[in-house]
Amino acid sequence: MLGKIHLLEGEMDKAIEVYKKAVEFSPENTDLLTTLGLLYLQLGDYQKAFEHLGNALTYDPGNYKATLAAGSMMQAHGDFDVALSKYRVVASSVPESPPLWNNIGMCFFGKKKYVAAISCLKRANYLAPFDWKILYNLGLVHLTMQQYASAFHFLSAAINFQPKMGELYMLLAVALTNLEDIENAKRSYEQAVALDKCNPLVNLNYAVLLYNQGDKKGALCQYQEMEKKVNAVKESSTPDFDPEMVEVAQKMGAALQVGESLVWTKPSKESKSKQRAALSGKSSSTQQPLGSNQALGQAMSSAAGYGKTMQLPPGAGASAPLAKPPSLPLEPESGSEMSPEETSAPTGAEEQKKEKHKSQQAAD
C-alpha cells in the first residue's frame, strides 16, 4: 500500500525501494514481482524489468499482466511475432483487456498490416473509450494509410484527453495540412512548438509547411530551432535519429541555403544501420505500466514521413545548395491525396464518369 501511495504521489524511486523490500520479504509474490517489473519497464531499465517479470512468470505462468508486459518489451524491440505469440496466451485469459488489443494492433502496425491494426485498435477503443494512447495510435495508423479525416477525428479526441502533449498537435497539423486547412495546421504547429521543448521533428515539420507556403523566413527560424534541439540531444545522450528525418532535414537545409551550418552531414553507412536498428526499438518515456503505447517511437518516424509531401527538386541534397529558389512547387499537387494506384490514371476515370453522366442525361 505504501508503494501505491508513492506511485500516486509520482515518487517512482521511493515506490521501487518499497517494492524491493516487499519482494525480499515475500520473493514468491507474483503481484509484487510484476509491479516491480512494470516500474523498471517504465524507467526503461529492460534488464531488471525482464528479470522480475521472468521471476513472476516462473511462479505463475498464467499471470497475464507479466505476460503482457513481457510481450510489450519484445514489441518495443521489434520482435512482433514473438510478442504476438505472448499476446495469444493473454487473449485466452483476459479477452476484454484494452492494453492487450492496443498492443496487438501496434504489432500489426509494425508488420505493416494496417487494416488488421485498425480493427484491433477499434476494439481496444471500444473497451476503453477514454484512453488517449489508443486514440493516438488510431490517428497514427490512419495517417499512415493517408486517411486524413479519420486521423483528424482520432487525434482531436486524443488531444481532448491529453491537451499538454506537443506530438499530438504535430500529428494533427500533419492531418490538417493534407486536408488543405493550412491556417489551422499552422495554429496546431504553434501549439506543438510551445508545448514540446525537446523533439526536433516538430520544428522540422513546421519548417516544411512554412517553406511550402512561401514563408522562407519562418521556415529558417523553425529550422534553426530544430538544430538547437538536435545539438541539445547530442550533448545529453547518444541520439538515434530516424534516417528519413535526417534526409528531409538535409533537403530542407539545402533549400533554405543554410550552407555549411548543417547539423547533419550525410551519415556514414554504419551509423545509418544503427539508426535503423534503433528505430524499431524506440519506446516512449510516457509509457503506461501495461505498455499501452508502443507507437510513440514510430510516431516520430511516421511523422517524418509526412515531410515527403515536400517534393524538393532533384539535386537539392545537402551537398549542393540551390543557386536560386526552386521553380517546382513544393506542395503536392491537388489530387495527391489519392493512393498511388489511383493517381496513375485519373484522367481516364474522369472521362468515363463524364461519359456515364452524359448517357444518363440522354436516358432522362
Coordinates of N, CA and C in Angstrom, one line a residue, residues 127-273:
L127 N -13.4 -0.9 -25.8 CA -13.2 -1.3 -24.4 C -12.8 -0.2 -23.5
A128 N -12.0 0.7 -24.0 CA -11.5 1.9 -23.2 C -11.6 3.2 -24.0
P129 N -12.8 3.7 -24.1 CA -13.0 4.9 -24.9 C -12.3 6.2 -24.5
F130 N -11.8 6.2 -23.2 CA -11.2 7.4 -22.7 C -9.6 7.3 -22.6
D131 N -9.1 6.2 -23.2 CA -7.6 6.0 -23.2 C -7.0 6.8 -24.4
W132 N -6.3 7.9 -24.1 CA -5.8 8.7 -25.1 C -4.7 8.0 -26.0
K133 N -4.0 7.1 -25.4 CA -3.0 6.4 -26.2 C -3.6 5.6 -27.3
I134 N -4.7 4.9 -27.1 CA -5.3 4.1 -28.1 C -5.8 5.1 -29.2
L135 N -6.4 6.2 -28.8 CA -6.8 7.2 -29.8 C -5.6 7.8 -30.6
Y136 N -4.5 8.0 -29.9 CA -3.3 8.5 -30.6 C -2.8 7.4 -31.7
N137 N -2.8 6.2 -31.3 CA -2.4 5.1 -32.2 C -3.3 5.0 -33.4
L138 N -4.6 5.1 -33.1 CA -5.6 5.1 -34.3 C -5.3 6.2 -35.2
G139 N -5.1 7.4 -34.7 CA -4.8 8.6 -35.5 C -3.5 8.3 -36.3
L140 N -2.5 7.7 -35.7 CA -1.2 7.4 -36.4 C -1.4 6.5 -37.5
V141 N -2.2 5.4 -37.3 CA -2.4 4.4 -38.3 C -3.2 5.0 -39.5
H142 N -4.2 5.8 -39.2 CA -5.0 6.4 -40.3 C -4.1 7.4 -41.1
L143 N -3.2 8.1 -40.4 CA -2.2 9.0 -41.1 C -1.4 8.2 -42.0
T144 N -0.9 7.1 -41.6 CA 0.0 6.2 -42.4 C -0.8 5.7 -43.6
M145 N -2.1 5.5 -43.5 CA -2.9 5.0 -44.6 C -3.4 6.1 -45.4
Q146 N -3.0 7.4 -45.1 CA -3.5 8.6 -45.8 C -5.0 8.8 -45.7
Q147 N -5.6 8.4 -44.6 CA -7.0 8.6 -44.4 C -7.0 9.8 -43.4
Y148 N -6.9 11.0 -43.9 CA -6.6 12.2 -43.1 C -7.8 12.6 -42.2
A149 N -9.0 12.5 -42.8 CA -10.2 12.9 -42.0 C -10.3 12.0 -40.8
S150 N -10.2 10.7 -40.9 CA -10.3 9.8 -39.8 C -9.1 10.1 -38.8
A151 N -7.9 10.4 -39.3 CA -6.8 10.7 -38.4 C -7.1 11.9 -37.6
F152 N -7.7 12.9 -38.3 CA -8.0 14.2 -37.6 C -9.0 13.9 -36.5
H153 N -10.0 13.0 -36.7 CA -11.0 12.7 -35.8 C -10.4 12.1 -34.5
F154 N -9.5 11.1 -34.7 CA -9.0 10.4 -33.5 C -7.9 11.2 -32.8
L155 N -7.1 12.0 -33.5 CA -6.1 12.8 -32.9 C -6.8 14.0 -32.1
S156 N -7.9 14.5 -32.6 CA -8.6 15.5 -31.9 C -9.1 15.0 -30.5
A157 N -9.7 13.8 -30.6 CA -10.2 13.1 -29.4 C -9.1 12.9 -28.4
A158 N -7.9 12.5 -28.9 CA -6.7 12.2 -28.0 C -6.3 13.5 -27.3
I159 N -6.4 14.6 -28.1 CA -6.0 15.9 -27.5 C -6.9 16.4 -26.4
N160 N -8.2 16.0 -26.6 CA -9.2 16.4 -25.5 C -8.8 15.7 -24.2
F161 N -8.2 14.5 -24.3 CA -7.8 13.8 -23.0 C -6.4 14.2 -22.6
Q162 N -5.6 14.6 -23.5 CA -4.1 14.9 -23.2 C -3.7 16.2 -23.9
P163 N -4.2 17.3 -23.3 CA -4.0 18.6 -24.0 C -2.6 19.2 -23.9
K164 N -1.7 18.5 -23.2 CA -0.4 19.1 -23.0 C 0.7 18.4 -23.7
M165 N 0.4 17.6 -24.7 CA 1.4 16.8 -25.4 C 1.6 17.4 -26.8
G166 N 2.8 17.9 -27.0 CA 3.1 18.5 -28.3 C 3.0 17.7 -29.5
E167 N 3.5 16.4 -29.4 CA 3.5 15.5 -30.5 C 2.1 15.3 -31.1
L168 N 1.1 15.3 -30.3 CA -0.3 15.1 -30.7 C -0.7 16.3 -31.7
Y169 N -0.3 17.5 -31.2 CA -0.6 18.7 -32.1 C 0.1 18.6 -33.4
M170 N 1.4 18.1 -33.3 CA 2.1 18.0 -34.6 C 1.5 17.0 -35.6
L171 N 1.0 15.9 -35.1 CA 0.4 14.9 -36.0 C -1.0 15.5 -36.5
L172 N -1.7 16.2 -35.6 CA -2.9 16.8 -36.0 C -2.6 17.8 -37.1
A173 N -1.5 18.6 -37.0 CA -1.2 19.6 -38.0 C -0.9 18.9 -39.3
V174 N -0.2 17.7 -39.3 CA 0.1 16.9 -40.5 C -1.2 16.6 -41.2
A175 N -2.2 16.1 -40.4 CA -3.5 15.7 -41.0 C -4.2 16.9 -41.6
L176 N -4.1 18.1 -40.9 CA -4.8 19.3 -41.4 C -4.1 19.8 -42.6
T177 N -2.8 19.7 -42.7 CA -2.1 20.1 -43.9 C -2.6 19.3 -45.1
N178 N -2.7 18.0 -44.9 CA -3.2 17.1 -46.0 C -4.7 17.4 -46.3
L179 N -5.4 17.9 -45.4 CA -6.8 18.3 -45.6 C -6.9 19.7 -46.2
E180 N -5.7 20.3 -46.4 CA -5.6 21.6 -47.0 C -6.2 22.7 -46.2
D181 N -6.2 22.5 -44.8 CA -6.6 23.6 -43.9 C -5.3 24.2 -43.3
I182 N -4.7 25.0 -44.1 CA -3.3 25.5 -43.7 C -3.3 26.4 -42.5
E183 N -4.4 27.2 -42.3 CA -4.4 28.1 -41.2 C -4.4 27.3 -39.9
N184 N -5.3 26.4 -39.8 CA -5.4 25.6 -38.6 C -4.2 24.7 -38.4
A185 N -3.6 24.3 -39.5 CA -2.4 23.5 -39.4 C -1.3 24.3 -38.7
K186 N -1.2 25.6 -39.1 CA -0.2 26.5 -38.5 C -0.4 26.7 -37.0
R187 N -1.7 26.9 -36.7 CA -2.1 27.0 -35.3 C -1.7 25.8 -34.5
S188 N -1.9 24.7 -35.1 CA -1.6 23.4 -34.4 C -0.1 23.3 -34.2
Y189 N 0.7 23.6 -35.2 CA 2.1 23.6 -35.1 C 2.6 24.6 -34.0
E190 N 2.0 25.8 -34.0 CA 2.4 26.7 -33.0 C 2.2 26.2 -31.6
Q191 N 1.1 25.5 -31.4 CA 0.8 24.9 -30.1 C 1.8 23.8 -29.8
A192 N 2.1 23.0 -30.8 CA 3.1 21.9 -30.7 C 4.5 22.4 -30.3
V193 N 4.9 23.5 -30.9 CA 6.2 24.1 -30.6 C 6.2 24.7 -29.2
A194 N 5.1 25.3 -28.8 CA 5.0 25.8 -27.4 C 5.1 24.8 -26.4
L195 N 4.5 23.6 -26.6 CA 4.4 22.5 -25.6 C 5.7 21.6 -25.6
D196 N 6.2 21.4 -26.8 CA 7.3 20.4 -26.9 C 8.7 21.1 -27.0
K197 N 9.5 20.9 -26.0 CA 10.8 21.6 -25.9 C 12.0 20.8 -26.3
C198 N 11.7 19.5 -26.7 CA 12.9 18.7 -27.0 C 12.8 17.8 -28.2
N199 N 11.7 17.8 -28.9 CA 11.6 17.0 -30.1 C 11.8 17.8 -31.3
P200 N 12.9 17.6 -32.0 CA 13.3 18.4 -33.2 C 12.3 18.2 -34.4
L201 N 11.6 17.1 -34.4 CA 10.7 16.8 -35.5 C 9.6 17.7 -35.7
V202 N 9.1 18.3 -34.5 CA 8.0 19.2 -34.5 C 8.4 20.5 -35.4
N203 N 9.7 21.0 -35.1 CA 10.1 22.2 -35.8 C 10.4 21.8 -37.3
L204 N 10.9 20.6 -37.5 CA 11.2 20.3 -38.9 C 9.9 20.2 -39.8
N205 N 8.9 19.6 -39.2 CA 7.6 19.5 -40.0 C 7.0 20.9 -40.2
Y206 N 7.1 21.7 -39.2 CA 6.6 23.1 -39.3 C 7.4 23.9 -40.3
A207 N 8.7 23.7 -40.3 CA 9.5 24.4 -41.3 C 9.1 24.0 -42.7
V208 N 8.8 22.7 -42.9 CA 8.4 22.2 -44.2 C 7.1 22.9 -44.7
L209 N 6.2 23.0 -43.7 CA 4.9 23.6 -44.1 C 5.1 25.1 -44.5
L210 N 5.9 25.8 -43.6 CA 6.1 27.2 -43.9 C 6.8 27.4 -45.2
Y211 N 7.8 26.5 -45.5 CA 8.5 26.7 -46.8 C 7.6 26.4 -48.0
N212 N 6.7 25.4 -47.8 CA 5.7 25.2 -48.9 C 4.8 26.3 -49.1
Q213 N 4.5 27.1 -48.0 CA 3.6 28.2 -48.1 C 4.4 29.5 -48.6
G214 N 5.7 29.4 -48.8 CA 6.5 30.5 -49.3 C 7.0 31.4 -48.2
D215 N 6.9 31.0 -46.9 CA 7.4 31.8 -45.8 C 8.8 31.3 -45.5
K216 N 9.8 31.7 -46.3 CA 11.2 31.2 -46.1 C 11.8 31.7 -44.7
K217 N 11.4 32.9 -44.3 CA 12.0 33.4 -43.1 C 11.5 32.6 -41.9
G218 N 10.2 32.3 -41.9 CA 9.6 31.5 -40.8 C 10.2 30.1 -40.8
A219 N 10.4 29.5 -42.0 CA 10.9 28.2 -42.1 C 12.3 28.1 -41.6
L220 N 13.1 29.2 -41.9 CA 14.5 29.2 -41.5 C 14.5 29.3 -39.9
C221 N 13.6 30.1 -39.4 CA 13.6 30.2 -37.9 C 13.3 28.8 -37.3
Q222 N 12.3 28.1 -37.8 CA 12.0 26.8 -37.3 C 13.1 25.8 -37.5
Y223 N 13.8 25.9 -38.6 CA 15.0 25.0 -38.9 C 16.1 25.3 -37.9
Q224 N 16.3 26.5 -37.5 CA 17.3 26.8 -36.5 C 16.9 26.3 -35.1
E225 N 15.6 26.4 -34.8 CA 15.2 25.8 -33.6 C 15.4 24.3 -33.5
M226 N 15.1 23.7 -34.7 CA 15.4 22.2 -34.8 C 16.8 21.9 -34.5
E227 N 17.7 22.7 -35.1 CA 19.2 22.5 -34.9 C 19.6 22.6 -33.4
K228 N 19.0 23.6 -32.7 CA 19.3 23.7 -31.3 C 18.9 22.5 -30.5
K229 N 17.7 22.0 -30.8 CA 17.2 20.8 -30.1 C 18.1 19.6 -30.4
V230 N 18.5 19.5 -31.7 CA 19.3 18.3 -32.1 C 20.7 18.4 -31.3
N231 N 21.3 19.6 -31.2 CA 22.5 19.7 -30.5 C 22.4 19.4 -29.0
A232 N 21.2 19.9 -28.5 CA 21.0 19.6 -27.1 C 20.9 18.1 -26.8
V233 N 20.2 17.4 -27.7 CA 20.1 15.9 -27.6 C 21.5 15.3 -27.7
K234 N 22.3 15.8 -28.7 CA 23.6 15.2 -28.9 C 24.5 15.4 -27.7
E235 N 24.3 16.5 -27.0 CA 25.1 16.7 -25.8 C 24.7 15.8 -24.6
S236 N 23.4 15.6 -24.5 CA 22.9 14.9 -23.3 C 23.0 13.4 -23.5
S237 N 22.9 12.9 -24.7 CA 22.9 11.4 -24.9 C 23.4 11.1 -26.3
T238 N 23.5 9.8 -26.6 CA 23.8 9.4 -28.0 C 22.5 9.3 -28.7
P239 N 22.1 10.2 -29.6 CA 20.8 10.2 -30.2 C 20.7 9.2 -31.3
D240 N 19.5 8.7 -31.5 CA 19.2 7.8 -32.7 C 18.2 8.4 -33.5
F241 N 18.5 9.2 -34.5 CA 17.6 9.9 -35.3 C 17.1 9.0 -36.4
D242 N 15.9 9.2 -36.8 CA 15.3 8.4 -37.9 C 16.0 8.8 -39.2
P243 N 16.5 7.9 -40.0 CA 17.2 8.2 -41.3 C 16.4 9.1 -42.2
E244 N 15.1 8.9 -42.2 CA 14.2 9.6 -43.0 C 14.1 11.1 -42.6
M245 N 14.1 11.3 -41.3 CA 14.1 12.6 -40.7 C 15.4 13.3 -41.1
V246 N 16.5 12.6 -41.0 CA 17.8 13.2 -41.3 C 17.8 13.6 -42.8
E247 N 17.2 12.8 -43.7 CA 17.2 13.1 -45.1 C 16.4 14.3 -45.4
V248 N 15.2 14.4 -44.8 CA 14.3 15.6 -45.0 C 15.0 16.8 -44.5
A249 N 15.7 16.7 -43.3 CA 16.4 17.9 -42.8 C 17.5 18.3 -43.7
Q250 N 18.2 17.4 -44.3 CA 19.3 17.8 -45.3 C 18.7 18.5 -46.5
K251 N 17.6 18.0 -47.0 CA 17.0 18.7 -48.2 C 16.5 20.1 -47.8
M252 N 15.9 20.1 -46.6 CA 15.4 21.4 -46.1 C 16.5 22.4 -46.0
G253 N 17.6 22.0 -45.4 CA 18.8 22.8 -45.2 C 19.3 23.4 -46.5
A254 N 19.3 22.5 -47.5 CA 19.8 22.9 -48.8 C 18.8 23.9 -49.5
A255 N 17.5 23.6 -49.3 CA 16.5 24.5 -49.9 C 16.6 25.9 -49.3
L256 N 16.9 25.9 -48.0 CA 16.9 27.2 -47.3 C 18.3 27.9 -47.4
Q257 N 19.2 27.2 -48.1 CA 20.6 27.7 -48.3 C 21.3 28.0 -47.0
V258 N 21.2 27.1 -46.0 CA 21.9 27.4 -44.8 C 23.4 27.0 -44.9
G259 N 23.7 26.4 -46.0 CA 25.2 26.2 -46.3 C 25.8 25.2 -45.3
E260 N 27.0 25.6 -44.8 CA 27.8 24.7 -44.0 C 27.4 24.5 -42.6
S261 N 26.4 25.3 -42.2 CA 26.0 25.2 -40.7 C 25.0 24.0 -40.5
L262 N 24.9 23.1 -41.5 CA 24.0 22.0 -41.3 C 24.4 21.1 -40.1
V263 N 23.4 20.7 -39.4 CA 23.6 19.8 -38.3 C 24.0 18.5 -38.8
W264 N 23.3 18.0 -39.8 CA 23.6 16.7 -40.3 C 24.4 16.8 -41.6
T265 N 25.5 16.2 -41.7 CA 26.1 15.9 -43.0 C 25.6 14.5 -43.3
K266 N 25.9 14.0 -44.4 CA 25.4 12.7 -44.7 C 26.0 11.6 -43.8
P267 N 25.1 10.9 -43.1 CA 25.7 9.9 -42.1 C 26.4 8.8 -42.8
S268 N 27.3 8.2 -42.1 CA 28.1 7.1 -42.7 C 27.1 5.8 -42.8
K269 N 27.5 4.8 -43.6 CA 26.7 3.6 -43.7 C 26.5 3.0 -42.3
E270 N 27.5 2.9 -41.5 CA 27.5 2.3 -40.2 C 26.4 2.9 -39.3
S271 N 26.5 4.3 -39.3 CA 25.5 5.0 -38.4 C 24.1 4.8 -38.9
K272 N 23.9 4.7 -40.3 CA 22.6 4.5 -40.8 C 22.0 3.2 -40.3
S273 N 22.8 2.2 -40.4 CA 22.3 0.9 -39.9 C 21.9 0.9 -38.5

